[in-house]
Amino acid sequence: MRSVARALERPTRALVAVHLRVPGAGDRELLGLARELRRVTRDAGAKLLVNRRPDIALVADADGVHLPESGLPVEAVRSLAPRWLVGVSRHDREGLEAAAGADYAFLSPVHATPGKGAPLGPAGFDALAAQSPVPVIALGGMDAARLRELRHARGVALIRAVLHADDPAAEMQAIDLALSDSR
């Protein structure tokens, strides 16, 4: 939690959202983390999205939910909370086409990531993102330098690049600059 708070210390030009994903967490543990992150994100002016669990997102007063490819339909979640941000995870053209109605799609993996299959590569990512019916967020082995390689990324999702950085806030600033440069 400390790394997330440190990453959000400095303002950015881009919309920042924290995606809470804790596989294997029990309901109460996940709710506790969501409530704690809600305080951190609200203080920083960032959004909070809960992975897969609209019930936890609702109780924690999150800004939305992120749905895995095998998750609930976007329309079902929108019927519960029409104002929420609803994102989805996708890995190919068919998945992106099925994402219509979502606010964004994570497309992954762009670069090699442990346990995530063959990477799309920058050219593969751009080819798919250019044809997507929804804004596409790059995921998988991303950092500021790699973000600059992409022409059609509307954003970037990061884990290691920020949370394992010596200075998470400085890394967020570098990503923000790279995102601004790529537009």
mmCIF file of C-alpha atoms in Angstrom, residues 25-35:
data_model
loop_
_atom_site.group_PDB
_atom_site.id
_atom_site.type_symbol
_atom_site.label_atom_id
_atom_site.label_comp_id
_atom_site.label_asym_id
_atom_site.label_seq_id
_atom_site.Cartn_x
_atom_site.Cartn_y
_atom_site.Cartn_z
ATOM 1 C CA ALA A 25 -8.019 -12.895 -1.229
ATOM 2 C CA GLY A 26 -11.082 -13.546 0.875
ATOM 3 C CA ASP A 27 -14.043 -11.184 0.731
ATOM 4 C CA ARG A 28 -13.239 -9.354 3.973
ATOM 5 C CA GLU A 29 -9.561 -8.985 3.131
ATOM 6 C CA LEU A 30 -10.404 -7.651 -0.330
ATOM 7 C CA LEU A 31 -12.973 -5.233 1.094
ATOM 8 C CA GLY A 32 -10.459 -3.967 3.664
ATOM 9 C CA LEU A 33 -7.855 -3.369 0.952
ATOM 10 C CA ALA A 34 -10.433 -1.679 -1.268
ATOM 11 C CA ARG A 35 -11.500 0.679 1.514
#
